[in-house]
Coordinates of C-alpha atoms in Angstrom, one line a residue:
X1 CA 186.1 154.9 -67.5
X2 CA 184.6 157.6 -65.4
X3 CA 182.1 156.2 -62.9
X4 CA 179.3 158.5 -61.7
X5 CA 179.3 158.7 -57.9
X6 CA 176.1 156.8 -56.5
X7 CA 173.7 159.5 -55.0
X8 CA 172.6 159.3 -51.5
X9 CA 170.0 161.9 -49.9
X10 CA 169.6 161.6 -46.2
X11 CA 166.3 162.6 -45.0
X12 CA 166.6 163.8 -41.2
X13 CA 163.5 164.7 -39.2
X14 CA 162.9 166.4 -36.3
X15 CA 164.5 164.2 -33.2
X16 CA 166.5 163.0 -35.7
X17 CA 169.6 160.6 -33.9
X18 CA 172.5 162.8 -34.4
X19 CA 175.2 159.8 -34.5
X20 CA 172.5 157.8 -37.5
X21 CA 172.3 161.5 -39.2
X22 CA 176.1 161.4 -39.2
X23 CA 176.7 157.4 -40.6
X24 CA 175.8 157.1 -44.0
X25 CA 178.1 160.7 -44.6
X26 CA 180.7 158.9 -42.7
X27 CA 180.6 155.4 -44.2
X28 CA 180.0 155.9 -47.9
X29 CA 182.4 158.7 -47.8
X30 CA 185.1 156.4 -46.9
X31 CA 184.2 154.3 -49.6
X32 CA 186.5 155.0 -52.6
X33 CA 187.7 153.2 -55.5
X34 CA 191.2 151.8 -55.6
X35 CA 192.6 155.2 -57.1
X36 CA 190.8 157.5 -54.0
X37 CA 187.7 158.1 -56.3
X38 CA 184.1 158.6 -54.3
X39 CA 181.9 155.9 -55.7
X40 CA 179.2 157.7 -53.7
X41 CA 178.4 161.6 -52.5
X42 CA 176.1 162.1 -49.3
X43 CA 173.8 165.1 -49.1
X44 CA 171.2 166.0 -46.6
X45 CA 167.1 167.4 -46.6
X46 CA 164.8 168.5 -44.4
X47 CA 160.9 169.2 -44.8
X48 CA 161.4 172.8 -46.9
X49 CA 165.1 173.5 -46.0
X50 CA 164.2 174.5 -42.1
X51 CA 166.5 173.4 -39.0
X52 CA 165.6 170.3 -37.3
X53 CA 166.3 169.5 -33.7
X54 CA 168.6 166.3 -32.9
X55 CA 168.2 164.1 -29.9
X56 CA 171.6 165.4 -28.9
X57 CA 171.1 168.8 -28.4
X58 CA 171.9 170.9 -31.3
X59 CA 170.4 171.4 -34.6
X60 CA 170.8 170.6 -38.1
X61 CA 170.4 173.3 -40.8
X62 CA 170.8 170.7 -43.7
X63 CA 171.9 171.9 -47.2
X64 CA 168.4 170.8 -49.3
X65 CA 164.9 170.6 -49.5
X66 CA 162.5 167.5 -50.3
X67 CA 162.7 168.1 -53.9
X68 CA 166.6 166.2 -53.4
X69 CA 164.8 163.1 -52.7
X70 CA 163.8 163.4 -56.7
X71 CA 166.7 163.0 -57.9
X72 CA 169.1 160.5 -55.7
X73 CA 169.9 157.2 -55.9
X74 CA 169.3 156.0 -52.5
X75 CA 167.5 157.6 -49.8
X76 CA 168.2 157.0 -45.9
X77 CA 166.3 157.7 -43.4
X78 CA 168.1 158.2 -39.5
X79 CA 167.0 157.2 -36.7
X80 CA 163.9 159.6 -35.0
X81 CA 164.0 160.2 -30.8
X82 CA 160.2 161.2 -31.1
X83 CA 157.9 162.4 -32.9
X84 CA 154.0 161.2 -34.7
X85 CA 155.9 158.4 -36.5
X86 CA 156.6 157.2 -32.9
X87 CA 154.1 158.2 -30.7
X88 CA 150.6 158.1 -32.7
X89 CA 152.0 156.4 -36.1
X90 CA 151.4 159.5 -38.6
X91 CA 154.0 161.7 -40.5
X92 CA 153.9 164.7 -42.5
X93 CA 152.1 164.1 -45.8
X94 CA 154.7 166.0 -47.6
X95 CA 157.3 163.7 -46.3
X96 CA 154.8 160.4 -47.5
X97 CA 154.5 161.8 -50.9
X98 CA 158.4 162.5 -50.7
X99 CA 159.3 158.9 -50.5
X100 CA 156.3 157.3 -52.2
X101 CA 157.5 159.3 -54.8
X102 CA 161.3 158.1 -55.1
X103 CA 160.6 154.8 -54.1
X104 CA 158.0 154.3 -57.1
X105 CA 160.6 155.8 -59.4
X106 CA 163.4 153.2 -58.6
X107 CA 165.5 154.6 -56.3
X108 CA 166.7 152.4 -53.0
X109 CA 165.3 153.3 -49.7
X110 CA 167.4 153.0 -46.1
X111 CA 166.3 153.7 -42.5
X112 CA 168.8 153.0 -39.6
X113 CA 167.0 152.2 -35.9
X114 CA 163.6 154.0 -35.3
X115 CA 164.3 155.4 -39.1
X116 CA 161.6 152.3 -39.4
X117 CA 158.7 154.1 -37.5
X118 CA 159.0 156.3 -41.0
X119 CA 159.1 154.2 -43.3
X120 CA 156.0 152.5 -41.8
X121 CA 154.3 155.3 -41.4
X122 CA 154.7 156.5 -45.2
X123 CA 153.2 153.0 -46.0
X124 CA 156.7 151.8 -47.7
X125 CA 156.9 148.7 -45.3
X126 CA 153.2 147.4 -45.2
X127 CA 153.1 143.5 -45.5
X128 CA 156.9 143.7 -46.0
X129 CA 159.7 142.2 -42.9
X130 CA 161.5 144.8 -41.0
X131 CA 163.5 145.8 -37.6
X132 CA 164.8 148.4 -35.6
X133 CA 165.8 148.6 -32.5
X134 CA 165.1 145.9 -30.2
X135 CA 164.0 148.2 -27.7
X136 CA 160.9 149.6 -30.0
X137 CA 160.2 146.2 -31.4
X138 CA 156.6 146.2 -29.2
X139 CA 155.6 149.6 -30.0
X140 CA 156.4 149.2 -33.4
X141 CA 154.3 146.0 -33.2
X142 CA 151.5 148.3 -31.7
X143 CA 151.1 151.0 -34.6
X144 CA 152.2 149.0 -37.3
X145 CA 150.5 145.8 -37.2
X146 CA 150.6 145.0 -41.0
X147 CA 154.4 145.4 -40.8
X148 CA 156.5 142.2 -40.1
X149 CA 159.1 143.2 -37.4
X150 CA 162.0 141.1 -36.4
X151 CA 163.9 142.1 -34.1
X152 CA 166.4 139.8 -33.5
X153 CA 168.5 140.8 -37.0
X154 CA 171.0 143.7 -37.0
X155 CA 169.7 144.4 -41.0
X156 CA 167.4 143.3 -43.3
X157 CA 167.6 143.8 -47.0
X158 CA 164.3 143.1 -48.7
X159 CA 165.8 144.6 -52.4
X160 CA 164.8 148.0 -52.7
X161 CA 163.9 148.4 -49.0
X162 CA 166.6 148.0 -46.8
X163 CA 165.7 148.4 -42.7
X164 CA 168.7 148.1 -39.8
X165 CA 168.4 147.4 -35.7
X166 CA 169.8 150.3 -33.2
X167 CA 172.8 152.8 -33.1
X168 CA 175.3 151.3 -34.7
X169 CA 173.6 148.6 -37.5
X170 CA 173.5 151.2 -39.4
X171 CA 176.7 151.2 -40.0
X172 CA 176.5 147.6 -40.6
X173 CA 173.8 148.0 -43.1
X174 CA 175.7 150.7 -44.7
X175 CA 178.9 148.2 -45.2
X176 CA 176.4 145.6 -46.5
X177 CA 175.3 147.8 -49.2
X178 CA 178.5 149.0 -49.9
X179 CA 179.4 145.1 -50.7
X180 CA 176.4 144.7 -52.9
X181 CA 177.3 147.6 -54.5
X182 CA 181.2 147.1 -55.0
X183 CA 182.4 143.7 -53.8
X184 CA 183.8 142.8 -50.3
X185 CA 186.7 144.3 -51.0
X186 CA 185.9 148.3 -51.5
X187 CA 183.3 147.4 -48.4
X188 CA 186.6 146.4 -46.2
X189 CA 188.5 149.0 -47.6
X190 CA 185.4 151.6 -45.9
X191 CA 185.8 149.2 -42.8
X192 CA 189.2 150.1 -42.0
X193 CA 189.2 153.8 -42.8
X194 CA 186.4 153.8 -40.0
X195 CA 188.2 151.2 -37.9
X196 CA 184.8 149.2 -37.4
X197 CA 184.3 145.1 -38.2
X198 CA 183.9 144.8 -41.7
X199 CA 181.2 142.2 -40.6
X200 CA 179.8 141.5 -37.4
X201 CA 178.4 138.1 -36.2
X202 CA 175.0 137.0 -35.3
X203 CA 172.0 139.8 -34.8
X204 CA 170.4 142.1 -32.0
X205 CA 169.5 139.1 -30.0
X206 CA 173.2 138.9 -28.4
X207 CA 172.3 142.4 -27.4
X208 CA 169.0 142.2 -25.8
X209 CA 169.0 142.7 -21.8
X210 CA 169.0 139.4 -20.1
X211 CA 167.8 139.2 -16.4
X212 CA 171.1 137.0 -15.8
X213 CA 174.7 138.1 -16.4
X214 CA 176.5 136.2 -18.3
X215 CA 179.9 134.7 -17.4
X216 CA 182.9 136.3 -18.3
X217 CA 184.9 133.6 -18.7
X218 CA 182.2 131.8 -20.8
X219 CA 183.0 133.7 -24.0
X220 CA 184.0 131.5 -27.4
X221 CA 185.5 134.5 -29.2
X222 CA 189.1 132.6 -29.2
X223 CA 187.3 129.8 -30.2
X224 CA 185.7 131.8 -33.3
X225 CA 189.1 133.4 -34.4
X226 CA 190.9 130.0 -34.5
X227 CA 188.0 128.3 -36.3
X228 CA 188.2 131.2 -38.9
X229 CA 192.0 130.0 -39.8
X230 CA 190.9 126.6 -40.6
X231 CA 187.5 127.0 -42.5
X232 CA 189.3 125.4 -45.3
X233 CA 189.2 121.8 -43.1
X234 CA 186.1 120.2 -41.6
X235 CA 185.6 121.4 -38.3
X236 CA 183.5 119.2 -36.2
X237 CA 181.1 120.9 -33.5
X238 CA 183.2 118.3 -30.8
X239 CA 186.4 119.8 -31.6
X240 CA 184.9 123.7 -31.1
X241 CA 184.0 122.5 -27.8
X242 CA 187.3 121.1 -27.1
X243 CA 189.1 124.4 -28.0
X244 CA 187.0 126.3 -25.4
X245 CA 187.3 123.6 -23.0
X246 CA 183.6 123.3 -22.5
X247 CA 181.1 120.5 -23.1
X248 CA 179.5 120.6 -26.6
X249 CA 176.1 121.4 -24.8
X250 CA 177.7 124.3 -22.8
X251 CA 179.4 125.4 -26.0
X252 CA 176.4 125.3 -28.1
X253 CA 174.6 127.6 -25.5
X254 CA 177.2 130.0 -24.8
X255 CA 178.1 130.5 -28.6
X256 CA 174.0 131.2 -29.5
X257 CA 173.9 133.4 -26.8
X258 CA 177.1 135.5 -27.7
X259 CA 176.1 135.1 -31.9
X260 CA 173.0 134.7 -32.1
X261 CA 173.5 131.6 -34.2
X262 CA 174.1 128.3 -33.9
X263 CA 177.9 127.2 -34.3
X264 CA 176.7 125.1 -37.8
X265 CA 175.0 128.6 -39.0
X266 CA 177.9 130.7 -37.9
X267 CA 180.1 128.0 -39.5
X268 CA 178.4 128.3 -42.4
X269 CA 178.3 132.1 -42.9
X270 CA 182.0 132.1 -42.6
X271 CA 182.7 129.8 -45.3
X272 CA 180.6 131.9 -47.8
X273 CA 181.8 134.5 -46.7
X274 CA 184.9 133.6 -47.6
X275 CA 184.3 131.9 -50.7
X276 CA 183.0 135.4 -51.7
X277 CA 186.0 136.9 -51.1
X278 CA 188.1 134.6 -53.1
X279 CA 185.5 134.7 -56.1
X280 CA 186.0 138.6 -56.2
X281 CA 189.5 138.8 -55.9
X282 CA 191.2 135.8 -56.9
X283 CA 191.4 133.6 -60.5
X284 CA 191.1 130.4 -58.1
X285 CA 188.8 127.8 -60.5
X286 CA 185.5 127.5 -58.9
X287 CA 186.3 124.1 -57.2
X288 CA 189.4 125.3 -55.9
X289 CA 187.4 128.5 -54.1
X290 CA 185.0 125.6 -53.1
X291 CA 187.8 123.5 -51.4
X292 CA 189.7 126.3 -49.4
X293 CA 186.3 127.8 -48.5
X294 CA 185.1 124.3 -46.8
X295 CA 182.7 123.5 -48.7
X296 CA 184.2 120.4 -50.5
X297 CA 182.3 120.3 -53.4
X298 CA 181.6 122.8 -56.4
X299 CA 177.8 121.6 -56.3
X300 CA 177.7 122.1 -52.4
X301 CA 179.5 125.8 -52.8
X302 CA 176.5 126.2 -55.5
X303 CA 173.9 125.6 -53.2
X304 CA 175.3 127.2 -50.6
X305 CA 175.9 130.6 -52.0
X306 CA 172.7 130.1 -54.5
X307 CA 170.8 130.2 -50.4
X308 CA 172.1 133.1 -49.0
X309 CA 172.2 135.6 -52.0
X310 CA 170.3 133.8 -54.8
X311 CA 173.3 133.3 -57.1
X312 CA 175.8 130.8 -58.8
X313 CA 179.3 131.2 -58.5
X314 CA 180.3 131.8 -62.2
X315 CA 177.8 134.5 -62.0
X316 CA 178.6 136.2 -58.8
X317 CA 182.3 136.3 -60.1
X318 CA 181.2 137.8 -62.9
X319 CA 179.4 140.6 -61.3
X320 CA 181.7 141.5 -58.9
X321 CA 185.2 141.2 -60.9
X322 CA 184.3 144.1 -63.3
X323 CA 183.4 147.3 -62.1
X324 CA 179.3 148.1 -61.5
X325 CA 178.1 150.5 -64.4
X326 CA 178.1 154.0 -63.9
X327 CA 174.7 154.9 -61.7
X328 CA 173.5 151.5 -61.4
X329 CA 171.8 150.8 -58.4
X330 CA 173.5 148.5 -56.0
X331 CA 170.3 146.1 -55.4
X332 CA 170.9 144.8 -58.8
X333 CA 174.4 145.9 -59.8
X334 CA 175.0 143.7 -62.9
X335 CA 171.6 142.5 -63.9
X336 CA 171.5 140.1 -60.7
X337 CA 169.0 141.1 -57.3
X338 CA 171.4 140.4 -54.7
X339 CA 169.5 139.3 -51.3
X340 CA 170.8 139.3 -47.6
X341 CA 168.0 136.2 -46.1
X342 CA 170.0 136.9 -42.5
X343 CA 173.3 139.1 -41.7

């Protein structure tokens, strides 16, 4: 069966962050079938055509107009260096009516770090939750009070608005679509071609600047690894501590501080996770992906996943073991809205 390759526009304005203009090209390009086939093609538009300036110092003469924004799948919007969607919270009405118009007609919309500033400014994020960059979290706050901003996640997906923290969460956001889209596997498959985490723990609040250094001998990155090989046994907080040779309260700290999550969360996330993987790409009965995920129970691995992407099991298996019809959109690939509550 011939699949039609997914159809991304990328929308750069002026300022535009070269290395954001350059990530969704980059990622969903490396994101191929197991034959080598694109499942997506990446093209770019500026307001009328024209030459934009990057924040890097050269330009972009893009390849398109608006009028591609009609007819793609998904748009994405880079991150901006400057400009009125930053500075006095306004953007160029032909750009509003650009994306008003394909997000009323279905199509998925994207921004990566400051990208946000406009989408708000268009009006696609009013009363909805959102980030960017940490950094711009309280002038974001500023000119677009009715927006929700969170800056403490590296992505959120709301559905058909999708919104990622700085520099490189977009390419995190990109992978996450690409999994929604195609299963884990394809989205690790894109992973490796870039050689970047197929996944990356916690959000931006490991990243934020912090008046005190950490320690470097503090960190409970071994600790993580060896807990990954044995997520199929319970793994008591006591015993995390142990392995890192710290006190459970010291442990606790320094693993919120370096994840952003608690050890339970993170514990968690890595069992579904995993028990993802095995639904897409193994015949394991649902109880046996339940046990060798840690979860015990079919019921518990039911509630679990049912939480953090608002399905069952049996019907996440059967959405991602077949291949996603041809043009579908990835938000609800197989007839199911997948949602990402926290990354």
């Amino acid at each position: 069966m011939t699949i039609r390759p997914h159809r991304i526009g990328v929308l750069a304005l002026d300022g535009v962050v070269g290395l954001d203009l350059g990530t969704p090209a980059q990622v969903f390009g490396a994101a191929r079938t197991a034959d080598r086939l694109p499942l997506y093609t990446v093209d770019t538009c500026t307001r009328g055509g024209r030459p934009v300036r990057s924040s890097a110092g050269f330009r972009v003469l893009p390849d398109h107009g608006l009028d591609l924004l009609a007819a793609v799948d998904t748009v994405v919007v880079p991150g901006l260096h400057a400009g009125p969607p930053m500075t006095d919270g306004t953007i160029d009405p032909a750009v509003t009516d650009a994306l008003r118009d394909a997000h009323h007609r279905g199509a998925r919309i994207m921004s990566i770090c400051t990208g946000a500033f406009a989408l708000a400014a268009a009006g696609l994020l009013d009363g909805h939750r959102a980030t960017t960059h940490w950094a711009h979290a309280d002038r974001f706050r500023r000119l677009y009070p009715q927006v929700d901003i969170d800056p403490d996640v590296l992505f959120i997906d709301s559905g058909r608005v999708l919104t990622s923290a700085g520099v490189a969460a977009g390419i995190d956001l990109c992978l996450h679509v690409v999994r929604g889209d195609h299963g884990s596997e394809v989205a690790n498959r894109a992973a490796r071609r870039c050689v970047v985490p197929p996944w990356r723990d916690g959000g931006q609040a490991q990243y934020i600047e912090r008046p005190v250094p950490r320690t470097p001998a503090s960190g409970t990155a071994a600790t993580r690894e060896w807990a990954r090989q044995r997520l199929h046994e319970p793994v008591a907080l006591r015993e995390l501590a142990a392995h890192a040779r710290m006190s459970v309260r010291t442990f606790t700290r320094h693993f919120r501080s370096e994840t952003g999550l608690s050890p339970a969360q993170w514990l968690l996330q890595q069992r579904t996770d995993h028990a993802r993987l095995l639904l897409e790409t193994t015949d394991l009965a649902i109880d046996q992906v339940a046990r060798r995920a840690g979860f015990g129970t079919t019921a518990a691995l039911r509630q679990h996943l049912n939480t953090r992407i608002g399905v069952s099991p049996s019907a996440y298996r059967r959405t991602f073991r077949r291949t996603p019809a041809a043009g579908t959109s990835g938000a609800e690939s197989g007839g199911l809205r997948l949602v990402a509550q926290h990354p």
